[in-house]
Structure formats: C-alpha cells, structure tokens
Coordinates of C-alpha atoms in Angstrom, one line a residue:
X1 CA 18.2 14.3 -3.4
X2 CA 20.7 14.9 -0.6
X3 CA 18.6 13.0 1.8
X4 CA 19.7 9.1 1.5
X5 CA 16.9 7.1 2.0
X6 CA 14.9 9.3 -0.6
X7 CA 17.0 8.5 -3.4
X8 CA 15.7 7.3 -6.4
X9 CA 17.1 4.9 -9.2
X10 CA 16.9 6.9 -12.6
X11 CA 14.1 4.1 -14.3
X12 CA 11.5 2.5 -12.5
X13 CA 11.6 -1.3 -13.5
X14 CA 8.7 -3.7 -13.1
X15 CA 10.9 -6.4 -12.1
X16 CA 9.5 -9.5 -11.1
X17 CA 12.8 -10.6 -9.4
X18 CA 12.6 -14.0 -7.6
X19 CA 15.2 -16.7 -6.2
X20 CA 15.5 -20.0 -7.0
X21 CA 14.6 -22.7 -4.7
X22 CA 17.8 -23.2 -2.4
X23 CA 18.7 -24.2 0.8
X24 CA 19.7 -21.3 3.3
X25 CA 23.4 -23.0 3.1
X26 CA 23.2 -22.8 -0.5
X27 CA 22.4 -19.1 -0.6
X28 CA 25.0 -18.5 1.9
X29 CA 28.2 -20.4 -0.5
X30 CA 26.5 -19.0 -3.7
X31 CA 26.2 -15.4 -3.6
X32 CA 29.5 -14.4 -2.8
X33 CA 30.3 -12.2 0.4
X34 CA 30.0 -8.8 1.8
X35 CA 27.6 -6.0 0.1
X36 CA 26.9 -8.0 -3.3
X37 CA 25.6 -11.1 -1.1
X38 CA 23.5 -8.3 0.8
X39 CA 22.1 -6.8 -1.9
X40 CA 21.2 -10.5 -3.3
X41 CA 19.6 -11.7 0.0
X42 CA 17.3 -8.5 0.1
X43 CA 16.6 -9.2 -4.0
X44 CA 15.8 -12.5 -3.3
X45 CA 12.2 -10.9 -1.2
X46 CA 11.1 -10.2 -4.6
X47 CA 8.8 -12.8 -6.1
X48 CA 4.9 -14.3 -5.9
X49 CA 4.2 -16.2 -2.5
X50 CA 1.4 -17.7 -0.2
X51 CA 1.5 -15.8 3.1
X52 CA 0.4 -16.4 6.1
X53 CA 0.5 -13.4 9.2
X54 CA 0.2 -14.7 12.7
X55 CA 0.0 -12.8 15.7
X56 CA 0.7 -13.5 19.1
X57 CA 0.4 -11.7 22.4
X58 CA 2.4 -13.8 25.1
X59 CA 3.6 -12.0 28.5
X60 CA 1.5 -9.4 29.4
X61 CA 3.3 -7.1 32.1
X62 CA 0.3 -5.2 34.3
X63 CA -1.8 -7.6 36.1
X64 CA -5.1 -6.1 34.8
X65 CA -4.4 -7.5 30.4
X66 CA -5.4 -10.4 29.6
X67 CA -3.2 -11.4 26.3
X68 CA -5.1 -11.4 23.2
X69 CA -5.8 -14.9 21.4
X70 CA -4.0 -15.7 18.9
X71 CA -4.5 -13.8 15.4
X72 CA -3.9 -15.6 11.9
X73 CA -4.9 -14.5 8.2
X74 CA -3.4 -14.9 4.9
X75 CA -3.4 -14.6 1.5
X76 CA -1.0 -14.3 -1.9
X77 CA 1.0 -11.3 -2.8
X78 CA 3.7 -10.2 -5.3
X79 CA 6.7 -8.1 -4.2
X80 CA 8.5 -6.5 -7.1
X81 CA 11.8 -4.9 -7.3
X82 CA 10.5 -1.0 -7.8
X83 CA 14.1 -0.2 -8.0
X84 CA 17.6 -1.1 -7.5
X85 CA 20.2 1.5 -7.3
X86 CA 23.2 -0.9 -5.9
X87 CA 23.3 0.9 -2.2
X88 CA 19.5 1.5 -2.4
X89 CA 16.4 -0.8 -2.9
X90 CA 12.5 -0.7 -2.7
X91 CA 10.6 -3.3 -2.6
X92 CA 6.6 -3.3 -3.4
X93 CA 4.7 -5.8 -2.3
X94 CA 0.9 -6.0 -4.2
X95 CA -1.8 -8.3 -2.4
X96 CA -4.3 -10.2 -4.2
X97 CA -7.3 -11.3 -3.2
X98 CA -10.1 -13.0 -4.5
X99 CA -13.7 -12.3 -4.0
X100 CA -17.5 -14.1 -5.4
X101 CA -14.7 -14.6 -8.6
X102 CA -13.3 -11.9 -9.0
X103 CA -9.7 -10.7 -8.3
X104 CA -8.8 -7.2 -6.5
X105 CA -5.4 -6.1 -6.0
X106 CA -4.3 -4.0 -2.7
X107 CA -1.4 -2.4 -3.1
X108 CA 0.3 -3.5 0.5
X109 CA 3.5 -2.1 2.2
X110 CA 7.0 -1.0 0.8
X111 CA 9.8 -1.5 2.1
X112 CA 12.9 1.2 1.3
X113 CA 16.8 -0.8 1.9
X114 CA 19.5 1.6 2.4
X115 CA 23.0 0.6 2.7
X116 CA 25.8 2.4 5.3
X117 CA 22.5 5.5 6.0
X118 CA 23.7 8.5 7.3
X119 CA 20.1 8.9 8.5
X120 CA 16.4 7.0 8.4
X121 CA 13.0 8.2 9.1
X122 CA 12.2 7.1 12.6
X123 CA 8.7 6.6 14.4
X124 CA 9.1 9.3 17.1
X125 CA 5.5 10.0 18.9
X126 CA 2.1 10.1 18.0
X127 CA 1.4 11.1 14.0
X128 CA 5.3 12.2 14.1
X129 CA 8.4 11.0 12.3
X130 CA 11.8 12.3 12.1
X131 CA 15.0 12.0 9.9
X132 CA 16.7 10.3 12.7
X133 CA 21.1 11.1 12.2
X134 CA 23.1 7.5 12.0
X135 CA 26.5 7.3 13.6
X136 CA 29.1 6.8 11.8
X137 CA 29.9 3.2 13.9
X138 CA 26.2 2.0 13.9
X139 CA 26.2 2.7 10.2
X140 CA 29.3 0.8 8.9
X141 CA 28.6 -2.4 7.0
X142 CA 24.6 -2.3 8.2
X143 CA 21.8 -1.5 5.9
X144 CA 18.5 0.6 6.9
X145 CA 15.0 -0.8 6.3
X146 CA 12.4 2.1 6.0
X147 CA 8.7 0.7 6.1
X148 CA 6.2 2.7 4.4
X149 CA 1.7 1.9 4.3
X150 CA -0.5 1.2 1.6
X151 CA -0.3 4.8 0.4
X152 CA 3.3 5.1 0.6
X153 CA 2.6 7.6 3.8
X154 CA 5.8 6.8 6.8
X155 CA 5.4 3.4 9.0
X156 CA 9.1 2.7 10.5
X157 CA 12.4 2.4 9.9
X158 CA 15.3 0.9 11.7
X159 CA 19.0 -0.1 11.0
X160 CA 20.5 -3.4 11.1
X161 CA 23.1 -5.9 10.1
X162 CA 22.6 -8.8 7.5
X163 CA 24.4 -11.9 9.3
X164 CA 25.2 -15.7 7.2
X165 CA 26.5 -17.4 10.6
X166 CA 25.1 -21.3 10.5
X167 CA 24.5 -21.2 6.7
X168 CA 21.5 -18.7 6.9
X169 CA 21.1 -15.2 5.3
X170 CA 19.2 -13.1 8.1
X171 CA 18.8 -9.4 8.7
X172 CA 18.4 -8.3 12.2
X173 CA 17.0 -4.8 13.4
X174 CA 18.0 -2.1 16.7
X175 CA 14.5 -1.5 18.5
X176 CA 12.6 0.9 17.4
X177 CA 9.1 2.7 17.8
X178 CA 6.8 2.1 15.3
X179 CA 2.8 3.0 15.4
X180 CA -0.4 1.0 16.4
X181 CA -1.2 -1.6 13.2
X182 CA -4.7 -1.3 12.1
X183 CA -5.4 -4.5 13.7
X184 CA -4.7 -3.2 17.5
X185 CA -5.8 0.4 16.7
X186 CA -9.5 -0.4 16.1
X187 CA -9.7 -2.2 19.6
X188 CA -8.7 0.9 21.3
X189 CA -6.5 -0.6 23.5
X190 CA -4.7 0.7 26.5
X191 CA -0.9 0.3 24.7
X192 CA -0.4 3.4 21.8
X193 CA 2.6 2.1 20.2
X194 CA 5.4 -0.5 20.4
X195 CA 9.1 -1.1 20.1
X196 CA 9.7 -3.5 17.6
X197 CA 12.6 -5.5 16.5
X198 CA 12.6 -7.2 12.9
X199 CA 14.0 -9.5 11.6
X200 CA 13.9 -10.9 7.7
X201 CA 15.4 -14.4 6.9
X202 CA 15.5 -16.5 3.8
X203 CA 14.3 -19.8 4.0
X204 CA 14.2 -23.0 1.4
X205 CA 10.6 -21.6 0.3
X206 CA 10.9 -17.9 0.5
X207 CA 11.6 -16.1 3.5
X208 CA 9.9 -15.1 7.0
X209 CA 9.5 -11.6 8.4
X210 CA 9.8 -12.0 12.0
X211 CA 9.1 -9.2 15.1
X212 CA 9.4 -9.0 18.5
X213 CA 7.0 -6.3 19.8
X214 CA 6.6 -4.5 22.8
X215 CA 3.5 -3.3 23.0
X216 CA 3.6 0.4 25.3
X217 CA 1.3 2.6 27.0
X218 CA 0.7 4.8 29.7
X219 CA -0.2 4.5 33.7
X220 CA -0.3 6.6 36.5
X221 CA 1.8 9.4 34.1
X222 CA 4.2 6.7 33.0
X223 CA 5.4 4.9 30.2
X224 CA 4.3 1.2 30.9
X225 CA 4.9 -1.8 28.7
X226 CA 1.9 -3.5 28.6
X227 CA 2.3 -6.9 26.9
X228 CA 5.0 -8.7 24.4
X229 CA 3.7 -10.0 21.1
X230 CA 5.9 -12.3 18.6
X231 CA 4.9 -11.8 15.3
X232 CA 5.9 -14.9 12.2
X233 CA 5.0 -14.0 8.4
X234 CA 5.7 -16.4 6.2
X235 CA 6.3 -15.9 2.5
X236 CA 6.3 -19.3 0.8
X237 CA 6.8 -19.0 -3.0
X238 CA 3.2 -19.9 -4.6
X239 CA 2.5 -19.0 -8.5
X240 CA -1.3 -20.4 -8.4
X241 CA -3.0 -17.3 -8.3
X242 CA -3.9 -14.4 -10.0
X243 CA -0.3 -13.0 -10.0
X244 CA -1.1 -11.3 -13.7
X245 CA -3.8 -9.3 -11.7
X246 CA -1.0 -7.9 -9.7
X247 CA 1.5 -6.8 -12.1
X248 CA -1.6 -5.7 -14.4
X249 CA -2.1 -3.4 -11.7
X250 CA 1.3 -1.9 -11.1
X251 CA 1.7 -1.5 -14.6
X252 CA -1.0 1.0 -14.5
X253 CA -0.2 2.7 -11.5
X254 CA 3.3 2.7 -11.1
X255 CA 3.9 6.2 -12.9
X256 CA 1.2 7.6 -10.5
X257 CA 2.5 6.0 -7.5
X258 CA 5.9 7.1 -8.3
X259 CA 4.8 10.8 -7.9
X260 CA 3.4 10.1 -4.6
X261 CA 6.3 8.7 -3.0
X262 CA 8.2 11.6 -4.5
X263 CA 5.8 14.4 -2.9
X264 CA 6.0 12.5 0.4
X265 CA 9.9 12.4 0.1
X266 CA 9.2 16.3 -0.2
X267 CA 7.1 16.3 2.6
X268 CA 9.6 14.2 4.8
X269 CA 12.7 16.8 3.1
X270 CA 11.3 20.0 4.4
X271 CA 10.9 19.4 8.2
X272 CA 13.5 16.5 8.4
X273 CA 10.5 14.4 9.4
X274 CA 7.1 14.8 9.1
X275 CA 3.4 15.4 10.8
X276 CA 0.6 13.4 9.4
X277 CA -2.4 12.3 11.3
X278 CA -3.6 8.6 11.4
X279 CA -6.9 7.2 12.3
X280 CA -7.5 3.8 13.7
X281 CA -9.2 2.2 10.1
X282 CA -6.9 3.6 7.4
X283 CA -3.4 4.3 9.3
X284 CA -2.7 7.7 7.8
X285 CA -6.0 10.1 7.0
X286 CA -4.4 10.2 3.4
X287 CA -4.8 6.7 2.8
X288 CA -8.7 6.7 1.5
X289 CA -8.0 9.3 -0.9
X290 CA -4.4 8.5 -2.5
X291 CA -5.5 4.6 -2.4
X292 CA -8.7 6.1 -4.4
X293 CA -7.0 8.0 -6.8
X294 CA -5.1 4.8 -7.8
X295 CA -8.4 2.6 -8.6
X296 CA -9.4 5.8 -10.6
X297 CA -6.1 5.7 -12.7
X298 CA -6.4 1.6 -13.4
X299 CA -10.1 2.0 -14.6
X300 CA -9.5 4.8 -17.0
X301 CA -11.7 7.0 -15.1
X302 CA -9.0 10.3 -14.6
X303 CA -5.5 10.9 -16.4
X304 CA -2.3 10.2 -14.7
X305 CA -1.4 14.1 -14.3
X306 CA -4.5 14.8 -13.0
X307 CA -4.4 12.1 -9.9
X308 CA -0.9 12.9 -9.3
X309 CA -2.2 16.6 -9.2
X310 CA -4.8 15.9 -6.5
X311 CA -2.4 13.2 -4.6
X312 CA 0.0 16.4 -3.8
X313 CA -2.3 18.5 -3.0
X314 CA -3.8 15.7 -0.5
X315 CA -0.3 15.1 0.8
X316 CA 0.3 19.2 1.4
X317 CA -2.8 19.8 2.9
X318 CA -2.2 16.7 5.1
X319 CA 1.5 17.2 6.9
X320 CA 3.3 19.5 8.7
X321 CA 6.9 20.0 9.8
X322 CA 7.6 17.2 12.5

C-alpha cells in the first residue's frame, strides 16, 4: 500500500524473537550503530515477560481533583515479532492469564514501528483519527510507533528518536493525544483524553514502557488540564507460565487477525483517518465482536473465511471517513 505505516511484510512469521540477558552498555557496544541497532533495540521487545502496570496520578492542576490512588496490576505476556520488513515492524503482544486452573489468552495491544514516516495515524478528537503528514526534518533518522487495541481497531501513534547516550537504548516520543484507557473511561471522569509522551527503554531484564500523561478536559468552554499521571510498565523476562498457551493461540488466529488489521488499514486508507465509536468498557464498539470472532476461530466453532467475512463487514458498518 502507498500509505507507510500500512505496509505489510510479504509472510507473516510467528517469531518468538527475544534478547539475551545484557547490560544496557552491552546492548549499546553490541549491536552496531544507526538503523540496524534501531531495528535490534525495537526486536529485542519481543519475548515472554512478567509485567507489572502501575499507575499514578501526581499534580492535579484545578483545585476541585483530588489525584487518584495509586493503580497496580500485572500479569505474563508474550510479544512476538508479527513481522519485520527492515523499515517496518509489528509487534503482538498476547496476555495470559490464569483462572480456577485454567489458562486464557487475551490478545493485548500492537504496536506498528515505522522508520523515517512520511505520515502516522494520530489521535485527533473524540472517536476520530487522522493520517497525520510528517515533515521531512521531524522525520529524518526517527521512527514512528503506531499503537493499536485488542481488536487491532486505532489507539495512537507518535514519532520519536531512539537515543544510546550513557550506555542505554531508549526511544523517546513528541506529545501526542491519545484516548481515555478503559481504566479512566469507566469512572467517567471530568478529563476526556490526554497528551501523552512515551518512552520505551531496554533494561538488564527486559525493558520498561514509560508515559508521561496529561490528563485534559473541559471548564468554563475551555480546554483544562486536569491532572499529570506517570505511568512505569515493566517487562521483566519470565518463561514460568503458560507461554505455549499463547503462541497456541496465535497460531490459530493469526491468518484471521491478519485480515482484520488489513480491512482496518482499508478503513484508515479511504478517509486518510478514520471514525469509529468507542465505549467506556471495550474501547472501540468493534471490540466485543472482532475479539469474539477470534475465540470462535481457536475452538473450531466457524471457518477462517467466514470470521474474516463477518470481521469486515463489522469494521464497514462501524467507521466512517474521519
């Protein structure tokens, strides 16, 4: 496609890439320099961890907010290499959990590496994304991160710089809007969205994903930040789980799931952005049904063809031009 942060690598490869255990000054002399040591910092997500999410409201900026308390969960997931196209790479991450002995597997978020973008889907306003144009100079030598939800439906994206000063490999984003997370959403809380900077960084373990968040509103008619919230996920590499129950998964889905993120690509082609409506439990209202179809193509209970079938018929009936 003409579109770069829709392009697709030719074969999809279950590739369960992870790094060795290394210090962040080992990476750094190791992996040689400029886009190849890029490329092997962003491959080096891939892999089976123990996560852990905390959340953390600090300065609130209206007198009326009271911060949150501090939010923490967890768990285990596997990100795998979904493809790797040298200037392009997704990433899927696949979360297990365990329940009265039994294992379920969610798929989680994607996240979609493009390198010198000439454009990336940006969170504009409410249910809305656009194909956002990159300028040449914020472009050259920076890679795009594009952020996608459990049914491959738009999260954010942003542009950024990968940086080895002090012996650590680190990826650093521009602000940008993203939408309410589930876990704000369902409170109903007087911010609607926030301006977010990430940042990813490798670590002796694994790696840590790592935002700053503004969290924004409205009063009185105008835009208001309401509160800050720093936001550390750890991903600490871990293999006792379940991690066969995650690849078992993506092995069955992956052909599926590959049609889906090619119908929203479609979707996202036609308006240069998209309209899709999200509701505080799910995140986009296509999420219960696409996630659905999934489970139904791992338990045998409908053919490939026929969930991808109803997935773009979900997805059409769904969005509209941005």
């Amino acid at each position: 496609m003409s579109i770069q942060f829709t392009r697709r690598a030719s074969i999809l490869a279950l590739a369960g890439v992870g790094a060795a255990a290394a210090t962040p000054a080992a990476f750094a002399q190791s992996r040689g320099s400029g886009v190849e040591r890029d490329r092997q910092s962003i491959l080096a997500m891939a892999g089976d961890y123990n996560v852990h999410f905390a959340f953390n409201e600090t300065t609130p900026f209206v007198a009326d907010y009271e911060p949150l308390e501090p939010k923490t969960s967890g768990g285990f997931e596997s990100v795998r290499v979904v493809s790797d196209g040298g200037d392009f790479i997704q990433l899927q991450h696949l979360l297990v959990v365990s329940h009265e002995g039994q294992n379920f597997v969610i798929k989680h978020w994607r996240q979609d590496w493009t390198y010198q973008p000439r454009n990336v889907l940006m969170y504009s306003q409410l249910n809305r994304w656009r194909l956002e144009n990159v300028s040449s100079a914020d472009r050259r030598g920076a890679w795009s991160q594009t952020v996608w939800q459990t049914d491959d439906s738009p999260r954010y994206g942003g542009v950024g710089h990968w940086d080895y000063a002090n012996g650590r490999a680190m990826w650093t984003s521009a602000p940008a809007l993203r939408p309410l997370a589930r876990r704000d959403a369902v409170r109903n809380p007087p911010y609607n969205r926030y301006l977010g900077i990430n940042r990813h960084a490798l670590t002796p373990t694994g790696w840590v994903h790592e935002q700053d968040n503004e969290k924004i509103g409205e009063r009185d008619g105008q835009i208001a930040a309401i509160v800050h919230e720093d936001v550390v996920n750890t991903y600490d590499r871990y293999s006792d789980y379940e991690i066969a129950a995650a690849d078992s998964y993506w092995t069955a889905t992956q052909e599926y799931w590959a049609a889906v993120r090619q119908a929203w690509d479609e979707a996202i082609t036609r308006g240069r952005g998209v309209y899709v409506e999200e509701e505080a439990q799910n995140g986009a209202i296509t999420g219960p049904t696409l996630m659905g179809l999934a489970s139904r193509v791992q338990d045998g209970e409908v053919q490939t063809a026929a969930a991808v079938a109803e997935a773009r018929t979900t997805i059409q009936r769904a969005t509209r031009v941005a």
